[in-house]
JSON list of C-alpha atoms in Angstrom, two decimals:
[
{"chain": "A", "resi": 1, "resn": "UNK", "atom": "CA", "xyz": [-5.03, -54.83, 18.97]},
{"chain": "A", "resi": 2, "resn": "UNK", "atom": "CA", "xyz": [-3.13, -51.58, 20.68]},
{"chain": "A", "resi": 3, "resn": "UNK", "atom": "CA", "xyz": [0.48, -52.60, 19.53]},
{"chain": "A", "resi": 4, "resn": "UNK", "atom": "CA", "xyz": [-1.06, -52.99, 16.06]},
{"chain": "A", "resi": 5, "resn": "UNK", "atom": "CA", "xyz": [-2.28, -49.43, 16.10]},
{"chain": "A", "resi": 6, "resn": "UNK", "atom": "CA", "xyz": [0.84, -47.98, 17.66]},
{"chain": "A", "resi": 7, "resn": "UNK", "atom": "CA", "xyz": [3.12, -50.18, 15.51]},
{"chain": "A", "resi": 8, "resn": "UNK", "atom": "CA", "xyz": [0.83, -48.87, 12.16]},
{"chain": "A", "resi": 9, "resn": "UNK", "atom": "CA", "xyz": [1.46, -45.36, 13.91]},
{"chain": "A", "resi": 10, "resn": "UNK", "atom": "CA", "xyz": [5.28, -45.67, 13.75]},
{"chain": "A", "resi": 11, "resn": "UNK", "atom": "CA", "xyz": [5.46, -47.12, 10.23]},
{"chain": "A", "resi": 12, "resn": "UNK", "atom": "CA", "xyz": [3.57, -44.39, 9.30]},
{"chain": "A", "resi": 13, "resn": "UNK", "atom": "CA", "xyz": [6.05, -41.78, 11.05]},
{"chain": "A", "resi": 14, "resn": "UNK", "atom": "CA", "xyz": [9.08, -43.74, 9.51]},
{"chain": "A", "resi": 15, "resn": "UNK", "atom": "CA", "xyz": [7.83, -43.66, 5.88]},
{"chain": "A", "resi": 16, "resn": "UNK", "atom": "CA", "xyz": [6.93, -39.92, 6.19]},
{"chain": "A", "resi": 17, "resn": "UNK", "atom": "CA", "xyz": [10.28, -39.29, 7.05]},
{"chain": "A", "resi": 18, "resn": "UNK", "atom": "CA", "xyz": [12.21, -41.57, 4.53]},
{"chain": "A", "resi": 19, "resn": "UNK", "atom": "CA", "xyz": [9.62, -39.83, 1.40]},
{"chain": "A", "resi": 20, "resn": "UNK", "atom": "CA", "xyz": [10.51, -36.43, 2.88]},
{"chain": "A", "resi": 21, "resn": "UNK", "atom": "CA", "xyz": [14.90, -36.99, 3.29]},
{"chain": "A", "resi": 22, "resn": "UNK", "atom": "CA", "xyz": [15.45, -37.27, -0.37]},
{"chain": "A", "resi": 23, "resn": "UNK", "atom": "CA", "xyz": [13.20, -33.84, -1.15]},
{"chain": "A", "resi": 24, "resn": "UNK", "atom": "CA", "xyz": [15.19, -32.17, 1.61]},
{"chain": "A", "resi": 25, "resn": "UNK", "atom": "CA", "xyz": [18.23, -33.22, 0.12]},
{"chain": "A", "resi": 26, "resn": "UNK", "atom": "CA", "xyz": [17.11, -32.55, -3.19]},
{"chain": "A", "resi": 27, "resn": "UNK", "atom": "CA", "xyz": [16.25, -28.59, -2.44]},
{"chain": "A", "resi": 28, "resn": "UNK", "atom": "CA", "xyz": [20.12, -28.46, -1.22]},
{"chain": "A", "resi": 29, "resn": "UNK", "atom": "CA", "xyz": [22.56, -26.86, -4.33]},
{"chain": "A", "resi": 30, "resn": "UNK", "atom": "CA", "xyz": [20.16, -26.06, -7.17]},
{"chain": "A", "resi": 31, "resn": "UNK", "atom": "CA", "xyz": [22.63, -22.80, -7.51]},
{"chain": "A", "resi": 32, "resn": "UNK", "atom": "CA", "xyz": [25.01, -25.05, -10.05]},
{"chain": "A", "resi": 33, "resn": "UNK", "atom": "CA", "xyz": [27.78, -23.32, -7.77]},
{"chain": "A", "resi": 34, "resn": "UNK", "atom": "CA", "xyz": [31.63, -24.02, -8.91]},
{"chain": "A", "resi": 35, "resn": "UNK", "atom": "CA", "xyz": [35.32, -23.26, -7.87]},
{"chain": "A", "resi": 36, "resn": "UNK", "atom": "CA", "xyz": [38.50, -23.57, -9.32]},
{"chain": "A", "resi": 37, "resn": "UNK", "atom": "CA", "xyz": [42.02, -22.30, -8.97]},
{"chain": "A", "resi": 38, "resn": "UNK", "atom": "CA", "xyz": [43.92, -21.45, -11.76]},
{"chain": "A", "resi": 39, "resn": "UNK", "atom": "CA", "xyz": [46.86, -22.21, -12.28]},
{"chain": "A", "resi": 40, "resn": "UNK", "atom": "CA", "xyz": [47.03, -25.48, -10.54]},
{"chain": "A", "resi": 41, "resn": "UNK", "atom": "CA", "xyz": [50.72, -25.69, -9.61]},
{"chain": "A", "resi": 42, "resn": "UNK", "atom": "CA", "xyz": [52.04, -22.46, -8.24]},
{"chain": "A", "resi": 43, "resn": "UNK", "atom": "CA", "xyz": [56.02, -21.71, -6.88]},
{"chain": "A", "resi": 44, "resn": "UNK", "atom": "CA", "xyz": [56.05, -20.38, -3.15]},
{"chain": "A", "resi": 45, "resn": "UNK", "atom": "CA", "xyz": [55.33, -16.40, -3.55]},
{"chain": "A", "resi": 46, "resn": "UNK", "atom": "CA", "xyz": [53.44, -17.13, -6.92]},
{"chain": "A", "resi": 47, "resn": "UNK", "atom": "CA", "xyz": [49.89, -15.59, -7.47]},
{"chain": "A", "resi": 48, "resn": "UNK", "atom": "CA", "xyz": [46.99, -17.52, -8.30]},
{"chain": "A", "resi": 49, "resn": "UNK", "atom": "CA", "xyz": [43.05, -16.79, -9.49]},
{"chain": "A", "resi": 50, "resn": "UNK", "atom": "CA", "xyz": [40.13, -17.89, -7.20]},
{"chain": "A", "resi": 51, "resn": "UNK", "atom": "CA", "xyz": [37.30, -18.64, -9.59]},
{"chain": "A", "resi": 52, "resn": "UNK", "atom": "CA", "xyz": [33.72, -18.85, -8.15]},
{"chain": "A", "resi": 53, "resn": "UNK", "atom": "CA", "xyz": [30.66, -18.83, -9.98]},
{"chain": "A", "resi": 54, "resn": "UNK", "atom": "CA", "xyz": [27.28, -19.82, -9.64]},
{"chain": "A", "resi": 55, "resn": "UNK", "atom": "CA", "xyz": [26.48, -18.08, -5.97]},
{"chain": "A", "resi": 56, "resn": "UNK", "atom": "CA", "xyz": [24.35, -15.21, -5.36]},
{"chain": "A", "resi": 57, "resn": "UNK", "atom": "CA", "xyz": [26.26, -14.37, -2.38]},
{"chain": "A", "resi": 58, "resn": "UNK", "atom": "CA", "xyz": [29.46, -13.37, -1.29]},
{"chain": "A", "resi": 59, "resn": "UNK", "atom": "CA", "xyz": [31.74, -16.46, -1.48]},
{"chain": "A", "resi": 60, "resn": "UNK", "atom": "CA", "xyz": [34.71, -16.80, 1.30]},
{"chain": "A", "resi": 61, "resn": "UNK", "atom": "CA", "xyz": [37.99, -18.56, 0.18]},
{"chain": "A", "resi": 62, "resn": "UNK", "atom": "CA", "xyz": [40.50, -20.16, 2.57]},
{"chain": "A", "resi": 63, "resn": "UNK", "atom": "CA", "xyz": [43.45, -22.31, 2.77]},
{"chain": "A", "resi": 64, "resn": "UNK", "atom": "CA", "xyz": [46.47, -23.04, 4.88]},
{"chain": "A", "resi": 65, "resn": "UNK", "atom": "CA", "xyz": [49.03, -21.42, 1.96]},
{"chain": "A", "resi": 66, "resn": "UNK", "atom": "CA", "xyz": [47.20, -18.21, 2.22]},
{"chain": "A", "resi": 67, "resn": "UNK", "atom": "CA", "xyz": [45.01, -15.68, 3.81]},
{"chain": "A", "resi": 68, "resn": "UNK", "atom": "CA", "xyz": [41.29, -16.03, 3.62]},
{"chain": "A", "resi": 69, "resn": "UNK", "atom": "CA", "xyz": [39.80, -13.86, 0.77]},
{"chain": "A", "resi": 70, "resn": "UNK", "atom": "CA", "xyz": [36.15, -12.87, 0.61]},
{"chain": "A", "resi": 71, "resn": "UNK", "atom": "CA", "xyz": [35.25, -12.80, -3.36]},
{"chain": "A", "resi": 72, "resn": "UNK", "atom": "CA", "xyz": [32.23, -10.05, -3.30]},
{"chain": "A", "resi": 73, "resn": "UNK", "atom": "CA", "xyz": [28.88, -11.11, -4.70]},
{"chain": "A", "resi": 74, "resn": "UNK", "atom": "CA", "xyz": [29.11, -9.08, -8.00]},
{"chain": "A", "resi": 75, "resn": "UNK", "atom": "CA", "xyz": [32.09, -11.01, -9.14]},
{"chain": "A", "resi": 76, "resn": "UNK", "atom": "CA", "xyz": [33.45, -13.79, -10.04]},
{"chain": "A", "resi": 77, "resn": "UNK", "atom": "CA", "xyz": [36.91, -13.83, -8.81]},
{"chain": "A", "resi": 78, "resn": "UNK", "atom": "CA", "xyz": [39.91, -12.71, -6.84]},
{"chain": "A", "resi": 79, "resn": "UNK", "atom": "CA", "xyz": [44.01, -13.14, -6.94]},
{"chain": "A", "resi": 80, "resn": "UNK", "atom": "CA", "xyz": [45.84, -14.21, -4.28]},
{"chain": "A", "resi": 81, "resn": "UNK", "atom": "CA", "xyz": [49.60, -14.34, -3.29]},
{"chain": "A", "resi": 82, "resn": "UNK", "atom": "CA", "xyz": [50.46, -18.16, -2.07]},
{"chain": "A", "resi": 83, "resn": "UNK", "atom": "CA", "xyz": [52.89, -17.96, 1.57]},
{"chain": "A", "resi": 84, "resn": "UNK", "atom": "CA", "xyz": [56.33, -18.05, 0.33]},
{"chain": "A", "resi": 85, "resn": "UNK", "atom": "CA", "xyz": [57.07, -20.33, 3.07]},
{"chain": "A", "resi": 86, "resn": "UNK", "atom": "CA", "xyz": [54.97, -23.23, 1.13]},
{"chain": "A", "resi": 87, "resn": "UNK", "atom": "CA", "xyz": [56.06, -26.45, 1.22]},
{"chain": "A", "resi": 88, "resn": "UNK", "atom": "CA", "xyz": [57.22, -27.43, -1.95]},
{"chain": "A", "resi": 89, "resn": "UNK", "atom": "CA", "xyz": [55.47, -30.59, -3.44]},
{"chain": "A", "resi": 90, "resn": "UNK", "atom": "CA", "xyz": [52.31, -30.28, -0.82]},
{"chain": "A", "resi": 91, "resn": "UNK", "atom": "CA", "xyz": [48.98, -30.14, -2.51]},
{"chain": "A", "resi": 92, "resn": "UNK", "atom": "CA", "xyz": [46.82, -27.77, -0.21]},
{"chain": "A", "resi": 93, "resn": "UNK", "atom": "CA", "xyz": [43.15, -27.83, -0.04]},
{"chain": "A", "resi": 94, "resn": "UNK", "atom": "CA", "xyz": [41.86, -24.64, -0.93]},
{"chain": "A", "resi": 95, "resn": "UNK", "atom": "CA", "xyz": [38.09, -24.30, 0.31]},
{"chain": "A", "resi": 96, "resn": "UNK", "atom": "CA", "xyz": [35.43, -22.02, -1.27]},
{"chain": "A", "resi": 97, "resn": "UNK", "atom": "CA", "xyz": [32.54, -21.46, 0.74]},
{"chain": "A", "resi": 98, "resn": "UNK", "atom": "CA", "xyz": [29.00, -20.01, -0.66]},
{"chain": "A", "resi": 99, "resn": "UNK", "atom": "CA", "xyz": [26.37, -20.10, 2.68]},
{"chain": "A", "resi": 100, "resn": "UNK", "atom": "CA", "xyz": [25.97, -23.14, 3.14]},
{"chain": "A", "resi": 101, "resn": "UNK", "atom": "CA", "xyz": [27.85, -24.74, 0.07]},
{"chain": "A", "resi": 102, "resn": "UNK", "atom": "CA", "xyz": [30.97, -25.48, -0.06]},
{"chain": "A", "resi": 103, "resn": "UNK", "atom": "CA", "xyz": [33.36, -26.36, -2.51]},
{"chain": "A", "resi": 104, "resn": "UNK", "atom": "CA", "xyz": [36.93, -27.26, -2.83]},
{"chain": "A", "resi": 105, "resn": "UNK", "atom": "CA", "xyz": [39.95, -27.84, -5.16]},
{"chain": "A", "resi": 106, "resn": "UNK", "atom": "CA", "xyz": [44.17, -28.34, -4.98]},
{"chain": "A", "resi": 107, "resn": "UNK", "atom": "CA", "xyz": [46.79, -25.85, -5.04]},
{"chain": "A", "resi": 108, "resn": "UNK", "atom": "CA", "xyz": [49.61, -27.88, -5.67]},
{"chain": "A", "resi": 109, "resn": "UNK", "atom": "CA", "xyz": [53.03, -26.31, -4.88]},
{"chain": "A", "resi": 110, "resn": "UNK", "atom": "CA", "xyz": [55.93, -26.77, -7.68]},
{"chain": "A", "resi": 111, "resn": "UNK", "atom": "CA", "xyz": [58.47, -29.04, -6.46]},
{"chain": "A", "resi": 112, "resn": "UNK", "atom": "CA", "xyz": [61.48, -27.51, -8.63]},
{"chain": "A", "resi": 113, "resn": "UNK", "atom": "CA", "xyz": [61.40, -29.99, -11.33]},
{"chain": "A", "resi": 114, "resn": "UNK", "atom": "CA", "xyz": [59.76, -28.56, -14.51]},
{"chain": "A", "resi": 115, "resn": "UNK", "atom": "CA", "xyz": [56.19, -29.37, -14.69]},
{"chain": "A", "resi": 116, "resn": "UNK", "atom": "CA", "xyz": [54.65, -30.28, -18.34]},
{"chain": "A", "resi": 117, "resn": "UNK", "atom": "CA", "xyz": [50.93, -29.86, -17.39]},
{"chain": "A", "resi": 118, "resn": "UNK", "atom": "CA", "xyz": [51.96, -26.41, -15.92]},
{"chain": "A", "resi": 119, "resn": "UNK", "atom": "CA", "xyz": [52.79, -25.16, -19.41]},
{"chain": "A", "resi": 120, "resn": "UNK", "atom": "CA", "xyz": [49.47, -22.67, -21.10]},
{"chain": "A", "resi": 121, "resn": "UNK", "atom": "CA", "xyz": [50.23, -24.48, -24.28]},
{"chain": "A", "resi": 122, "resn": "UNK", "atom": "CA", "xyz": [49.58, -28.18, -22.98]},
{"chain": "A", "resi": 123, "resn": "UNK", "atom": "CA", "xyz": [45.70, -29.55, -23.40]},
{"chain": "A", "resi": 124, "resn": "UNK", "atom": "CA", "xyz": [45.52, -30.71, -19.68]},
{"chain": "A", "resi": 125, "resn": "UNK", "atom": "CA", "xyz": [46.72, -26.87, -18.49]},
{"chain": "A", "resi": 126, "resn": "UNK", "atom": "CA", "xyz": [43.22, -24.59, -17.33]},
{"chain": "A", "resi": 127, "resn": "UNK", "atom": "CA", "xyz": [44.06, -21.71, -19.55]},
{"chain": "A", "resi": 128, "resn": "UNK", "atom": "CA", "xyz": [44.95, -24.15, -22.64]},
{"chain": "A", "resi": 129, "resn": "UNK", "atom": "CA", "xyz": [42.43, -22.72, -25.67]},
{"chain": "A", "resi": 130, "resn": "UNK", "atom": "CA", "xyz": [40.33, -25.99, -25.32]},
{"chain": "A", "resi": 131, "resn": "UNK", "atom": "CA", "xyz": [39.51, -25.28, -21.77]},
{"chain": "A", "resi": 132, "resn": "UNK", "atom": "CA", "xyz": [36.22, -22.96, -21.92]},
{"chain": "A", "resi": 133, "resn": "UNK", "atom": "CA", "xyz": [36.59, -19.85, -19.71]},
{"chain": "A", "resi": 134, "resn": "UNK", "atom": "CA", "xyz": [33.19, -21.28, -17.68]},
{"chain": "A", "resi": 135, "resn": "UNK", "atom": "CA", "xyz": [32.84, -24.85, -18.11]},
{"chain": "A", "resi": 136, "resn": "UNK", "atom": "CA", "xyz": [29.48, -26.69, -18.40]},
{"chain": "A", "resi": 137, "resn": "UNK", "atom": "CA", "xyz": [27.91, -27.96, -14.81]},
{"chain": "A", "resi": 138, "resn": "UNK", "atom": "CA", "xyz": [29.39, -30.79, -14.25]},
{"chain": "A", "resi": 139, "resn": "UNK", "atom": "CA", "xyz": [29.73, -33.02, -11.53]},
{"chain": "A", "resi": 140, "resn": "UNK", "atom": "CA", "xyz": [29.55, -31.88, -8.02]},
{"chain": "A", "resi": 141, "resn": "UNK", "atom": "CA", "xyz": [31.71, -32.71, -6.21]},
{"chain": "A", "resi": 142, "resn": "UNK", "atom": "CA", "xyz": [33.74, -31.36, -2.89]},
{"chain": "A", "resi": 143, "resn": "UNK", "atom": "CA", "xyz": [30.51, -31.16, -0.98]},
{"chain": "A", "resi": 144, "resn": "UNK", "atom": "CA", "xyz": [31.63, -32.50, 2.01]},
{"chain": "A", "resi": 145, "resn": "UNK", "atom": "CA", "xyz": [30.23, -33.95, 5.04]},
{"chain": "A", "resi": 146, "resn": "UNK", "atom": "CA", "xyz": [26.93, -35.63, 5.34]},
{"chain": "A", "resi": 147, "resn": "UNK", "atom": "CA", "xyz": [24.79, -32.54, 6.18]},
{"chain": "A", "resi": 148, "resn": "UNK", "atom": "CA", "xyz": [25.86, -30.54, 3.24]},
{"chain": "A", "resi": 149, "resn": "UNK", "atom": "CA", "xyz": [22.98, -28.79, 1.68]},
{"chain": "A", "resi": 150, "resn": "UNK", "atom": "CA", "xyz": [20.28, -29.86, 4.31]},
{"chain": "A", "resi": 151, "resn": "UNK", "atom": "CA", "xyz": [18.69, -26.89, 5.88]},
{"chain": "A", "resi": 152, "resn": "UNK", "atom": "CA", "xyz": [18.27, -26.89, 9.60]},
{"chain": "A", "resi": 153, "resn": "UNK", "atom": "CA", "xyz": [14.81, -25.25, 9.35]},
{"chain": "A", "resi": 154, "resn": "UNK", "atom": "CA", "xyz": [13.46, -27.73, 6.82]},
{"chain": "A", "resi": 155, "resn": "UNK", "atom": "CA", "xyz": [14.70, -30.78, 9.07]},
{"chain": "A", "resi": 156, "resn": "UNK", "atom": "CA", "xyz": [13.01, -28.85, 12.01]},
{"chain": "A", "resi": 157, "resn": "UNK", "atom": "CA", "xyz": [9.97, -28.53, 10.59]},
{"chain": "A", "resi": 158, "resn": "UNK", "atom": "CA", "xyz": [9.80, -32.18, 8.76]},
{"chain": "A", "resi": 159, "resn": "UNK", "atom": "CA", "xyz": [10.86, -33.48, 12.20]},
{"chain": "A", "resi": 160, "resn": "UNK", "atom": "CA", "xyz": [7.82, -31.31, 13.82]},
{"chain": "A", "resi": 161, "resn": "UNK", "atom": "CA", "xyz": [5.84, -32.42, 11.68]},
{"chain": "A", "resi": 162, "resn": "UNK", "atom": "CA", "xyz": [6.51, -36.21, 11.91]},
{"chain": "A", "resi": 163, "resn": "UNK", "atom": "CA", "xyz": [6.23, -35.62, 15.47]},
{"chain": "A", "resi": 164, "resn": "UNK", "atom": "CA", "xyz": [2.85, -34.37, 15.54]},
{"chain": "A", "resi": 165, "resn": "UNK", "atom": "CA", "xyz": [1.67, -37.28, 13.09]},
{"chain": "A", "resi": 166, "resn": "UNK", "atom": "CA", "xyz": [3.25, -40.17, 15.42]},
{"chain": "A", "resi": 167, "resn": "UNK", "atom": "CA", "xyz": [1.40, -38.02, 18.50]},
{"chain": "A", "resi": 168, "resn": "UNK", "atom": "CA", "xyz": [-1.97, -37.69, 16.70]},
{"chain": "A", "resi": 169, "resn": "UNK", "atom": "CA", "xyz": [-2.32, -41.04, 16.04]},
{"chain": "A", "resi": 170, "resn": "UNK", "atom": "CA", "xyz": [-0.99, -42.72, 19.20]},
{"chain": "A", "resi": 171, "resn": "UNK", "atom": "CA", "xyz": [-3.48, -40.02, 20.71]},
{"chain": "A", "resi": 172, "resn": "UNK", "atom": "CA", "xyz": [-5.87, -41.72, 18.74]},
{"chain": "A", "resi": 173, "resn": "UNK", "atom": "CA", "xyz": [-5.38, -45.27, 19.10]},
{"chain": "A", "resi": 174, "resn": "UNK", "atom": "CA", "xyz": [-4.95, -44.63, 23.07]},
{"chain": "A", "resi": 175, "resn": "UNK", "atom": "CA", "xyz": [-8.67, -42.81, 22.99]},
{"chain": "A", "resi": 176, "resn": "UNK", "atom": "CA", "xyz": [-10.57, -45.24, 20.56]},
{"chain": "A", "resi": 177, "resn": "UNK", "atom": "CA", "xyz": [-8.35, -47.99, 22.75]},
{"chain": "A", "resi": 178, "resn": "UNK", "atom": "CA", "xyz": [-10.50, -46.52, 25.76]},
{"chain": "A", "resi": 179, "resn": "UNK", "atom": "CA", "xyz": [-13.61, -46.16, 24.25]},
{"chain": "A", "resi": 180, "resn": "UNK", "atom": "CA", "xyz": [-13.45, -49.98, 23.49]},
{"chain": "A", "resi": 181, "resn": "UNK", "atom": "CA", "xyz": [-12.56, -50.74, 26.94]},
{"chain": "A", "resi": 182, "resn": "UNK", "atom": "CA", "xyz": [-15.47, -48.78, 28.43]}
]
């Protein structure tokens, strides 16, 4: 009769914590926060536009082509010059970070070779007319590792709470369990 009280008691724990995971996760990136960089395909030396939007906080930019750059809260974005000692043909991840969030996007280096989507006049380049200046939310992607937008107080206090149900009722069962035994 005890291991079907404690056994209730876990199931109990484990389905408080599987209802609670996905409204954790859900309450992660609400902000609709994007990057881009613009233009994709840059020579070694060029300049390029960090473009972050969608953050009410300062948003930090880094790569491995060039320094980090801190894009202020009031705007929306920052120029940067790429190393001149880029290696030409790499694609370089270039990572924009807003608290928590993080998103990410290629800087592709030119390789020499003329570059047709590089042109402003082709459809597939960013600044092409057809390319809106702030696209529509779309999909989110770059978001990283498995603990992206999961708040370490909210997992605290889910876990406390979990806790402290699993505790109650083994409490429980152990005192009714002794009452019955008396």
């Amino acid at each position: 009769m005890r291991a079907i009280r404690v056994a209730s008691a876990a199931l109990l724990g484990v389905s408080a914590l599987v209802a609670s995971a996905p409204a954790a996760h859900a309450s992660g990136d609400s902000s609709g926060f994007w990057a881009r960089v613009v233009p994709g395909t840059v020579e070694p030396g060029g300049r390029v536009r960090l473009h972050a939007n969608g953050c009410d906080q300062s948003v930090t930019v880094s790569s491995g082509v060039f320094d980090t750059v801190v894009i202020p809260r009031w705007r929306t974005t920052a120029r940067v010059t790429v190393d001149r000692d880029a290696r030409r043909g790499a694609v370089y991840e270039v990572s924009f970070y807003c608290g928590t969030f993080w998103q990410s996007a290629d800087l592709r280096i030119a390789d020499g070779r003329p570059d047709p989507h590089h042109r402003p006049d082709h459809p597939d380049h960013p600044d092409h007319p057809a390319h809106p200046a702030h696209p529509d939310k779309g999909v989110k992607a770059g978001a990283g590792g498995s603990l992206v937008g999961f708040d370490l107080k909210e997992i605290g206090l889910g876990a406390a709470l979990i806790t402290g149900a699993i505790g109650t009722a083994y409490h429980l069962s152990r005192r009714r369990a002794d009452e019955s035994d008396a």
